[in-house]
Amino acid sequence: MASSARLTIAASAAGALGSLSTTQMPVERVLSEVVAIRAGTDRPFAINFLVPGLNRELFDAVLAQRIPVISLALGDPGELVKQAHEVGSVVVHQVTTTAQASEAAERGVDVIIAQGAESGGLGGFVSTMALVPQVVDAVRPVPVVAAGGIADGRGLAALLLLGAEGANIGTRFLASLESPAADAWKHAIVQAPSEDAVKVDFWGAVMPPPAPGDYPIVPRSLRTPFIDRWTERPDAIAQNADAIRDELFAALPAGRVHEYVPFAGQSAGLVREILPVERIIRDMVAEAEELLRRAPALA
Ligand SMILES: Cc1cc2nc3c(=O)[nH]c(=O)nc-3n(C[C@H](O)[C@H](O)[C@H](O)COP(=O)(O)O)c2cc1C
């Protein structure tokens, strides 16, 4: 698991918007994490849901908690936007194409995250550099946050110049002190060059097919023997699909999924140290400010 109250609190307390992913979490666990976040910080925070396979009971239970920000990803947010607005939450939605962004804007989301293909985890195929300015144009005046490949102040400054209002960051925080990711996963990120953060192309052939409205995705993960084994044998995937999926799902409850698919983005190549979240944010903001102060000289 890569999400926890501790990491969310650390990010929000440091001035960012901490986000708790509810993926694979039972209702009671999410509600107890919400209690812990509220005890740990007065700052706003987000609770995140993947639209595909959304647990309706969980979504309703979280809405009843009147969370400052509800964030959604990977599928048409549809009526979920209105339902979150009805309880007073701000709605953030993550997309991977301009068409998805326009659809989300029509649904009334308050903020759109344009997630480029460099990103760790489940994502699309257009690079952050190409996607962000297009999404900014497509959904103006809805504010856009950039995701994918940002791990320091240079990335943050560059994305602000492309028209984003902020950055949504995964991989850099995964390798933080407060992250609940296994130490082996964090160390793998610190050691990996960007080219080891690969798209797991056989994913679609072993996972259940997408439902209408789900976005096409392929995860990005650090290479492992498991990924290499099946990537090298594309002809054998179809006949072994059930076995591959069973192997992955068996690793989930055991907390060993990172031994198979340690999700991480190309920004892993920029991550050199496991640091406290507060230090990561402080350094990133200071570096971006310094660069932007110097930017006029480039004109
Ligand atoms: C391990 C991992 C798990 C993720 N889980 C989620 C998730 O549950 N929900 C979500 O909206 N995005 C998720 N993401 C994507 C992030 O929100 C973000 O878009 C991405 O990490 C940005 O790219 P970066 O990894 O280069 O920083 C995840 C990313 C990683 C690396």
mmCIF file of C-alpha atoms and ligand atoms in Angstrom:
data_model
loop_
_atom_site.group_PDB
_atom_site.id
_atom_site.type_symbol
_atom_site.label_atom_id
_atom_site.label_comp_id
_atom_site.label_asym_id
_atom_site.label_seq_id
_atom_site.Cartn_x
_atom_site.Cartn_y
_atom_site.Cartn_z
ATOM 1 C CA MET A 1 0.000 0.000 0.000
ATOM 2 C CA ALA A 2 1.254 3.462 -0.836
ATOM 3 C CA SER A 3 -1.175 5.680 1.044
ATOM 4 C CA SER A 4 -1.730 6.476 4.712
ATOM 5 C CA ALA A 5 -2.960 9.113 7.152
ATOM 6 C CA ARG A 6 0.649 9.789 8.157
ATOM 7 C CA LEU A 7 1.732 10.682 4.610
ATOM 8 C CA THR A 8 -1.435 12.718 4.008
ATOM 9 C CA ILE A 9 -0.926 14.680 7.226
ATOM 10 C CA ALA A 10 2.737 15.327 6.408
ATOM 11 C CA ALA A 11 1.880 16.737 2.967
ATOM 12 C CA SER A 12 -1.031 18.899 4.165
ATOM 13 C CA ALA A 13 0.867 20.161 7.209
ATOM 14 C CA ALA A 14 3.733 21.213 4.920
ATOM 15 C CA GLY A 15 1.408 23.377 2.799
ATOM 16 C CA ALA A 16 0.479 20.934 0.034
ATOM 17 C CA LEU A 17 -2.850 19.118 -0.316
ATOM 18 C CA GLY A 18 -2.298 15.667 1.151
ATOM 19 C CA SER A 19 -4.377 12.935 -0.441
ATOM 20 C CA LEU A 20 -5.417 9.531 0.856
ATOM 21 C CA SER A 21 -6.020 6.918 -1.825
ATOM 22 C CA THR A 22 -8.847 4.533 -0.897
ATOM 23 C CA THR A 23 -7.777 1.897 -3.425
ATOM 24 C CA GLN A 24 -8.035 -1.596 -1.874
ATOM 25 C CA MET A 25 -9.063 -0.122 1.513
ATOM 26 C CA PRO A 26 -12.151 -1.373 3.400
ATOM 27 C CA VAL A 27 -14.681 1.196 4.666
ATOM 28 C CA GLU A 28 -13.660 0.950 8.349
ATOM 29 C CA ARG A 29 -9.995 1.516 7.497
ATOM 30 C CA VAL A 30 -10.739 4.613 5.392
ATOM 31 C CA LEU A 31 -12.959 6.077 8.114
ATOM 32 C CA SER A 32 -10.306 5.507 10.768
ATOM 33 C CA GLU A 33 -7.681 7.122 8.498
ATOM 34 C CA VAL A 34 -10.000 10.143 8.133
ATOM 35 C CA VAL A 35 -10.239 10.421 11.933
ATOM 36 C CA ALA A 36 -6.430 10.200 12.147
ATOM 37 C CA ILE A 37 -5.933 12.871 9.448
ATOM 38 C CA ARG A 38 -8.308 15.256 11.205
ATOM 39 C CA ALA A 39 -6.493 14.662 14.493
ATOM 40 C CA GLY A 40 -3.144 15.283 12.786
ATOM 41 C CA THR A 41 -3.788 18.491 10.834
ATOM 42 C CA ASP A 42 -6.262 21.350 10.527
ATOM 43 C CA ARG A 43 -5.254 21.844 6.902
ATOM 44 C CA PRO A 44 -7.408 20.706 3.941
ATOM 45 C CA PHE A 45 -6.855 17.194 2.570
ATOM 46 C CA ALA A 46 -8.282 14.986 -0.174
ATOM 47 C CA ILE A 47 -9.773 11.518 -0.200
ATOM 48 C CA ASN A 48 -9.186 9.816 -3.543
ATOM 49 C CA PHE A 49 -11.248 7.237 -5.439
ATOM 50 C CA LEU A 50 -10.693 5.365 -8.668
ATOM 51 C CA VAL A 51 -13.924 5.606 -10.674
ATOM 52 C CA PRO A 52 -13.570 2.094 -12.203
ATOM 53 C CA GLY A 53 -14.924 -0.407 -9.686
ATOM 54 C CA LEU A 54 -15.911 2.382 -7.270
ATOM 55 C CA ASN A 55 -17.095 1.029 -3.915
ATOM 56 C CA ARG A 56 -20.421 2.861 -3.594
ATOM 57 C CA GLU A 57 -20.817 2.108 0.124
ATOM 58 C CA LEU A 58 -17.349 3.533 0.761
ATOM 59 C CA PHE A 59 -17.992 6.625 -1.380
ATOM 60 C CA ASP A 60 -21.230 7.382 0.509
ATOM 61 C CA ALA A 61 -19.554 6.814 3.879
ATOM 62 C CA VAL A 62 -16.765 9.240 2.936
ATOM 63 C CA LEU A 63 -19.204 11.864 1.588
ATOM 64 C CA ALA A 64 -21.008 11.734 4.938
ATOM 65 C CA GLN A 65 -17.721 12.850 6.528
ATOM 66 C CA ARG A 66 -17.831 16.126 4.522
ATOM 67 C CA ILE A 67 -14.247 15.925 3.331
ATOM 68 C CA PRO A 68 -12.706 19.198 2.059
ATOM 69 C CA VAL A 69 -11.633 17.662 -1.279
ATOM 70 C CA ILE A 70 -12.848 14.547 -3.089
ATOM 71 C CA SER A 71 -10.510 13.473 -5.874
ATOM 72 C CA LEU A 72 -11.334 11.028 -8.640
ATOM 73 C CA ALA A 73 -9.399 9.332 -11.426
ATOM 74 C CA LEU A 74 -9.415 6.854 -14.301
ATOM 75 C CA GLY A 75 -12.992 7.146 -15.506
ATOM 76 C CA ASP A 76 -15.899 9.454 -16.369
ATOM 77 C CA PRO A 77 -16.812 11.051 -13.008
ATOM 78 C CA GLY A 78 -20.486 11.389 -14.053
ATOM 79 C CA GLU A 79 -22.916 11.993 -11.214
ATOM 80 C CA LEU A 80 -20.198 11.612 -8.565
ATOM 81 C CA VAL A 81 -19.312 15.282 -9.063
ATOM 82 C CA LYS A 82 -22.780 16.517 -8.167
ATOM 83 C CA GLN A 83 -22.992 14.159 -5.199
ATOM 84 C CA ALA A 84 -19.682 15.429 -3.792
ATOM 85 C CA HIS A 85 -20.717 19.047 -4.386
ATOM 86 C CA GLU A 86 -23.967 18.449 -2.502
ATOM 87 C CA VAL A 87 -21.999 17.801 0.696
ATOM 88 C CA GLY A 88 -19.776 20.827 0.095
ATOM 89 C CA SER A 89 -16.609 19.072 -1.138
ATOM 90 C CA VAL A 90 -14.344 20.529 -3.804
ATOM 91 C CA VAL A 91 -13.965 17.990 -6.631
ATOM 92 C CA VAL A 92 -10.626 17.300 -8.289
ATOM 93 C CA HIS A 93 -10.499 14.918 -11.239
ATOM 94 C CA GLN A 94 -7.469 13.363 -12.935
ATOM 95 C CA VAL A 95 -7.432 12.832 -16.722
ATOM 96 C CA THR A 96 -4.966 11.590 -19.316
ATOM 97 C CA THR A 97 -6.368 13.182 -22.532
ATOM 98 C CA THR A 98 -7.923 16.500 -23.556
ATOM 99 C CA ALA A 99 -11.202 14.761 -24.462
ATOM 100 C CA GLN A 100 -11.447 13.360 -20.922
ATOM 101 C CA ALA A 101 -10.626 16.829 -19.572
ATOM 102 C CA SER A 102 -13.422 18.473 -21.589
ATOM 103 C CA GLU A 103 -15.889 15.820 -20.442
ATOM 104 C CA ALA A 104 -14.841 16.306 -16.796
ATOM 105 C CA ALA A 105 -15.210 20.095 -17.140
ATOM 106 C CA GLU A 106 -18.753 19.564 -18.467
ATOM 107 C CA ARG A 107 -19.490 17.436 -15.408
ATOM 108 C CA GLY A 108 -18.596 20.469 -13.283
ATOM 109 C CA VAL A 109 -15.345 19.395 -11.604
ATOM 110 C CA ASP A 110 -13.532 22.235 -9.833
ATOM 111 C CA VAL A 111 -9.935 21.296 -10.661
ATOM 112 C CA ILE A 112 -8.502 19.031 -13.358
ATOM 113 C CA ILE A 113 -5.269 17.104 -12.993
ATOM 114 C CA ALA A 114 -3.624 16.544 -16.384
ATOM 115 C CA GLN A 115 -1.618 13.367 -15.844
ATOM 116 C CA GLY A 116 1.156 12.676 -18.333
ATOM 117 C CA ALA A 117 2.460 9.274 -19.368
ATOM 118 C CA GLU A 118 5.670 9.701 -17.334
ATOM 119 C CA SER A 119 3.578 9.161 -14.185
ATOM 120 C CA GLY A 120 3.952 6.247 -11.863
ATOM 121 C CA GLY A 121 0.940 3.985 -11.379
ATOM 122 C CA LEU A 122 -2.056 3.736 -13.678
ATOM 123 C CA GLY A 123 -1.933 6.289 -16.480
ATOM 124 C CA GLY A 124 -2.229 7.142 -20.134
ATOM 125 C CA PHE A 125 -0.006 7.704 -23.127
ATOM 126 C CA VAL A 126 0.461 11.460 -23.770
ATOM 127 C CA SER A 127 3.494 13.109 -22.155
ATOM 128 C CA THR A 128 3.042 15.760 -19.462
ATOM 129 C CA MET A 129 4.834 18.322 -21.653
ATOM 130 C CA ALA A 130 2.367 17.882 -24.528
ATOM 131 C CA LEU A 131 -0.767 17.260 -22.431
ATOM 132 C CA VAL A 132 -0.757 20.097 -19.896
ATOM 133 C CA PRO A 133 -0.952 23.107 -22.245
ATOM 134 C CA GLN A 134 -3.627 21.380 -24.325
ATOM 135 C CA VAL A 135 -5.754 20.647 -21.262
ATOM 136 C CA VAL A 136 -5.253 24.228 -20.032
ATOM 137 C CA ASP A 137 -6.618 25.475 -23.380
ATOM 138 C CA ALA A 138 -9.449 22.935 -23.468
ATOM 139 C CA VAL A 139 -10.954 23.610 -20.028
ATOM 140 C CA ARG A 140 -10.129 27.287 -19.348
ATOM 141 C CA PRO A 141 -11.128 28.799 -16.835
ATOM 142 C CA VAL A 142 -11.097 25.535 -14.853
ATOM 143 C CA PRO A 143 -7.732 25.371 -13.053
ATOM 144 C CA VAL A 144 -5.350 22.619 -14.160
ATOM 145 C CA VAL A 145 -2.781 20.798 -12.041
ATOM 146 C CA ALA A 146 0.053 18.936 -13.789
ATOM 147 C CA ALA A 147 1.079 15.368 -12.916
ATOM 148 C CA GLY A 148 3.830 13.114 -14.170
ATOM 149 C CA GLY A 149 7.583 13.506 -14.048
ATOM 150 C CA ILE A 150 7.715 16.278 -11.424
ATOM 151 C CA ALA A 151 10.126 15.615 -8.577
ATOM 152 C CA ASP A 152 11.923 18.913 -7.972
ATOM 153 C CA GLY A 153 11.578 22.678 -8.325
ATOM 154 C CA ARG A 154 12.661 22.621 -11.952
ATOM 155 C CA GLY A 155 9.710 20.431 -12.900
ATOM 156 C CA LEU A 156 7.322 22.512 -10.808
ATOM 157 C CA ALA A 157 8.525 25.803 -12.360
ATOM 158 C CA ALA A 158 8.337 24.376 -15.882
ATOM 159 C CA LEU A 159 4.764 23.152 -15.413
ATOM 160 C CA LEU A 160 3.671 26.494 -13.960
ATOM 161 C CA LEU A 161 5.044 28.151 -17.109
ATOM 162 C CA LEU A 162 3.041 25.673 -19.212
ATOM 163 C CA GLY A 163 -0.101 27.032 -17.573
ATOM 164 C CA ALA A 164 -0.633 24.644 -14.671
ATOM 165 C CA GLU A 165 -1.650 26.055 -11.283
ATOM 166 C CA GLY A 166 0.223 23.392 -9.351
ATOM 167 C CA ALA A 167 1.678 19.894 -9.393
ATOM 168 C CA ASN A 168 0.269 16.519 -8.340
ATOM 169 C CA ILE A 169 3.169 14.363 -7.220
ATOM 170 C CA GLY A 170 3.333 10.621 -6.582
ATOM 171 C CA THR A 171 6.743 9.029 -7.032
ATOM 172 C CA ARG A 172 8.754 11.663 -5.118
ATOM 173 C CA PHE A 173 6.504 11.258 -2.055
ATOM 174 C CA LEU A 174 6.499 7.476 -2.354
ATOM 175 C CA ALA A 175 10.210 7.635 -1.499
ATOM 176 C CA SER A 176 9.669 9.902 1.520
ATOM 177 C CA LEU A 177 10.273 9.154 5.172
ATOM 178 C CA GLU A 178 6.545 9.229 5.976
ATOM 179 C CA SER A 179 5.482 7.048 3.030
ATOM 180 C CA PRO A 180 4.015 3.657 4.021
ATOM 181 C CA ALA A 181 5.702 1.989 1.000
ATOM 182 C CA ALA A 182 8.030 -0.896 1.874
ATOM 183 C CA ASP A 183 11.666 0.107 2.362
ATOM 184 C CA ALA A 184 12.692 -2.084 -0.577
ATOM 185 C CA TRP A 185 10.289 -0.137 -2.820
ATOM 186 C CA LYS A 186 11.638 3.225 -1.622
ATOM 187 C CA HIS A 187 15.246 2.114 -2.130
ATOM 188 C CA ALA A 188 14.418 0.772 -5.600
ATOM 189 C CA ILE A 189 13.093 4.250 -6.544
ATOM 190 C CA VAL A 190 16.242 5.937 -5.229
ATOM 191 C CA GLN A 191 18.427 3.589 -7.247
ATOM 192 C CA ALA A 192 16.415 3.375 -10.474
ATOM 193 C CA PRO A 193 17.328 5.287 -13.605
ATOM 194 C CA SER A 194 14.286 6.703 -15.424
ATOM 195 C CA GLU A 195 14.452 4.039 -18.139
ATOM 196 C CA ASP A 196 13.703 1.332 -15.562
ATOM 197 C CA ALA A 197 10.259 2.865 -14.949
ATOM 198 C CA VAL A 198 8.485 0.989 -17.735
ATOM 199 C CA LYS A 199 4.926 0.665 -19.006
ATOM 200 C CA VAL A 200 3.624 -2.808 -18.112
ATOM 201 C CA ASP A 201 2.213 -3.495 -21.547
ATOM 202 C CA PHE A 202 0.712 -6.909 -20.759
ATOM 203 C CA TRP A 203 -1.527 -5.436 -17.988
ATOM 204 C CA GLY A 204 -4.623 -5.104 -20.197
ATOM 205 C CA ALA A 205 -4.361 -8.735 -21.294
ATOM 206 C CA VAL A 206 -4.475 -10.075 -17.719
ATOM 207 C CA MET A 207 -6.862 -7.648 -15.982
ATOM 208 C CA PRO A 208 -10.660 -7.521 -16.382
ATOM 209 C CA PRO A 209 -11.691 -5.463 -19.461
ATOM 210 C CA PRO A 210 -12.559 -1.774 -18.892
ATOM 211 C CA ALA A 211 -16.234 -0.849 -18.434
ATOM 212 C CA PRO A 212 -17.842 1.937 -20.526
ATOM 213 C CA GLY A 213 -16.469 5.295 -19.333
ATOM 214 C CA ASP A 214 -13.241 3.828 -17.922
ATOM 215 C CA TYR A 215 -10.115 5.495 -19.313
ATOM 216 C CA PRO A 216 -7.594 3.366 -21.252
ATOM 217 C CA ILE A 217 -4.572 2.915 -18.983
ATOM 218 C CA VAL A 218 -1.338 0.969 -18.711
ATOM 219 C CA PRO A 219 0.568 1.100 -15.414
ATOM 220 C CA ARG A 220 4.130 2.353 -15.115
ATOM 221 C CA SER A 221 6.322 0.394 -12.704
ATOM 222 C CA LEU A 222 9.951 -0.227 -11.959
ATOM 223 C CA ARG A 223 11.187 -3.325 -13.784
ATOM 224 C CA THR A 224 11.162 -6.586 -11.798
ATOM 225 C CA PRO A 225 11.919 -10.198 -12.768
ATOM 226 C CA PHE A 226 8.128 -10.720 -12.960
ATOM 227 C CA ILE A 227 7.662 -7.838 -15.432
ATOM 228 C CA ASP A 228 10.699 -8.830 -17.487
ATOM 229 C CA ARG A 229 9.583 -12.477 -17.601
ATOM 230 C CA TRP A 230 6.198 -11.700 -19.169
ATOM 231 C CA THR A 231 7.343 -8.744 -21.271
ATOM 232 C CA GLU A 232 9.816 -11.051 -22.974
ATOM 233 C CA ARG A 233 7.099 -13.619 -23.709
ATOM 234 C CA PRO A 234 4.186 -11.654 -25.230
ATOM 235 C CA ASP A 235 2.968 -14.773 -27.063
ATOM 236 C CA ALA A 236 2.550 -16.627 -23.752
ATOM 237 C CA ILE A 237 0.466 -13.933 -22.001
ATOM 238 C CA ALA A 238 -2.991 -14.937 -23.274
ATOM 239 C CA GLN A 239 -2.724 -18.584 -22.239
ATOM 240 C CA ASN A 240 -1.264 -17.646 -18.823
ATOM 241 C CA ALA A 241 -3.499 -14.618 -18.115
ATOM 242 C CA ASP A 242 -5.393 -16.265 -15.235
ATOM 243 C CA ALA A 243 -2.207 -17.498 -13.570
ATOM 244 C CA ILE A 244 -0.508 -14.084 -13.902
ATOM 245 C CA ARG A 245 -3.528 -12.298 -12.412
ATOM 246 C CA ASP A 246 -3.825 -14.848 -9.582
ATOM 247 C CA GLU A 247 -0.130 -14.411 -8.751
ATOM 248 C CA LEU A 248 -0.582 -10.632 -8.508
ATOM 249 C CA PHE A 249 -3.799 -10.764 -6.502
ATOM 250 C CA ALA A 250 -2.270 -13.275 -4.076
ATOM 251 C CA ALA A 251 0.533 -10.782 -3.367
ATOM 252 C CA LEU A 252 -1.934 -7.958 -2.553
ATOM 253 C CA PRO A 253 -3.180 -9.003 0.924
ATOM 254 C CA ALA A 254 0.351 -10.109 1.811
ATOM 255 C CA GLY A 255 1.616 -6.557 1.150
ATOM 256 C CA ARG A 256 4.066 -7.927 -1.418
ATOM 257 C CA VAL A 257 2.691 -6.449 -4.608
ATOM 258 C CA HIS A 258 5.720 -4.140 -4.890
ATOM 259 C CA GLU A 259 7.847 -7.252 -5.433
ATOM 260 C CA TYR A 260 5.953 -7.736 -8.697
ATOM 261 C CA VAL A 261 4.866 -4.270 -9.850
ATOM 262 C CA PRO A 262 6.477 -1.505 -7.780
ATOM 263 C CA PHE A 263 4.560 1.387 -9.345
ATOM 264 C CA ALA A 264 6.827 4.393 -9.941
ATOM 265 C CA GLY A 265 7.211 7.078 -12.587
ATOM 266 C CA GLN A 266 10.089 8.200 -14.757
ATOM 267 C CA SER A 267 10.769 10.858 -12.127
ATOM 268 C CA ALA A 268 12.401 8.021 -10.126
ATOM 269 C CA GLY A 269 15.593 9.020 -11.919
ATOM 270 C CA LEU A 270 15.402 12.404 -10.156
ATOM 271 C CA VAL A 271 14.935 10.904 -6.688
ATOM 272 C CA ARG A 272 18.273 10.437 -4.960
ATOM 273 C CA GLU A 273 17.363 10.293 -1.272
ATOM 274 C CA ILE A 274 14.548 9.271 1.044
ATOM 275 C CA LEU A 275 13.629 12.578 2.710
ATOM 276 C CA PRO A 276 10.921 13.917 5.029
ATOM 277 C CA VAL A 277 7.900 15.277 3.146
ATOM 278 C CA GLU A 278 8.306 18.740 4.671
ATOM 279 C CA ARG A 279 11.876 18.968 3.333
ATOM 280 C CA ILE A 280 10.829 17.734 -0.141
ATOM 281 C CA ILE A 281 8.117 20.389 -0.382
ATOM 282 C CA ARG A 282 10.259 23.180 1.073
ATOM 283 C CA ASP A 283 13.156 22.463 -1.327
ATOM 284 C CA MET A 284 10.855 22.094 -4.320
ATOM 285 C CA VAL A 285 9.038 25.370 -3.686
ATOM 286 C CA ALA A 286 12.261 27.274 -2.926
ATOM 287 C CA GLU A 287 13.909 25.985 -6.112
ATOM 288 C CA ALA A 288 10.851 26.791 -8.246
ATOM 289 C CA GLU A 289 10.616 30.304 -6.766
ATOM 290 C CA GLU A 290 14.290 30.932 -7.445
ATOM 291 C CA LEU A 291 13.983 29.734 -11.046
ATOM 292 C CA LEU A 292 10.850 31.775 -11.701
ATOM 293 C CA ARG A 293 12.520 34.876 -10.258
ATOM 294 C CA ARG A 294 15.303 34.395 -12.802
ATOM 295 C CA ALA A 295 12.937 33.525 -15.663
ATOM 296 C CA PRO A 296 12.404 37.087 -16.967
ATOM 297 C CA ALA A 297 16.089 37.201 -17.870
ATOM 298 C CA LEU A 298 15.428 34.405 -20.388
ATOM 299 C CA ALA A 299 13.040 36.577 -22.392
HETATM 300 C C1 LIG B 1 2.334 3.919 -6.259
HETATM 301 C C2 LIG B 1 1.375 4.867 -6.878
HETATM 302 C C3 LIG B 1 0.024 4.749 -6.573
HETATM 303 C C4 LIG B 1 -0.901 5.635 -7.127
HETATM 304 N N1 LIG B 1 -2.208 5.503 -6.785
HETATM 305 C C5 LIG B 1 -3.099 6.409 -7.235
HETATM 306 C C6 LIG B 1 -4.452 6.360 -6.799
HETATM 307 O O1 LIG B 1 -4.848 5.490 -6.025
HETATM 308 N N2 LIG B 1 -5.296 7.310 -7.267
HETATM 309 C C7 LIG B 1 -4.897 8.302 -8.130
HETATM 310 O O2 LIG B 1 -5.714 9.145 -8.497
HETATM 311 N N3 LIG B 1 -3.631 8.363 -8.578
HETATM 312 C C8 LIG B 1 -2.725 7.445 -8.141
HETATM 313 N N4 LIG B 1 -1.410 7.523 -8.573
HETATM 314 C C9 LIG B 1 -1.025 8.546 -9.562
HETATM 315 C C10 LIG B 1 -0.691 9.869 -8.902
HETATM 316 O O3 LIG B 1 -1.886 10.499 -8.472
HETATM 317 C C11 LIG B 1 0.019 10.847 -9.845
HETATM 318 O O4 LIG B 1 -0.782 11.150 -10.966
HETATM 319 C C12 LIG B 1 1.345 10.351 -10.368
HETATM 320 O O5 LIG B 1 2.068 9.656 -9.388
HETATM 321 C C13 LIG B 1 2.159 11.544 -10.873
HETATM 322 O O6 LIG B 1 3.331 11.152 -11.498
HETATM 323 P P1 LIG B 1 4.736 10.933 -10.734
HETATM 324 O O7 LIG B 1 4.652 9.540 -10.201
HETATM 325 O O8 LIG B 1 5.744 11.115 -11.802
HETATM 326 O O9 LIG B 1 4.827 11.975 -9.639
HETATM 327 C C14 LIG B 1 -0.473 6.646 -8.021
HETATM 328 C C15 LIG B 1 0.895 6.753 -8.344
HETATM 329 C C16 LIG B 1 1.808 5.883 -7.775
HETATM 330 C C17 LIG B 1 3.267 6.040 -8.140
#
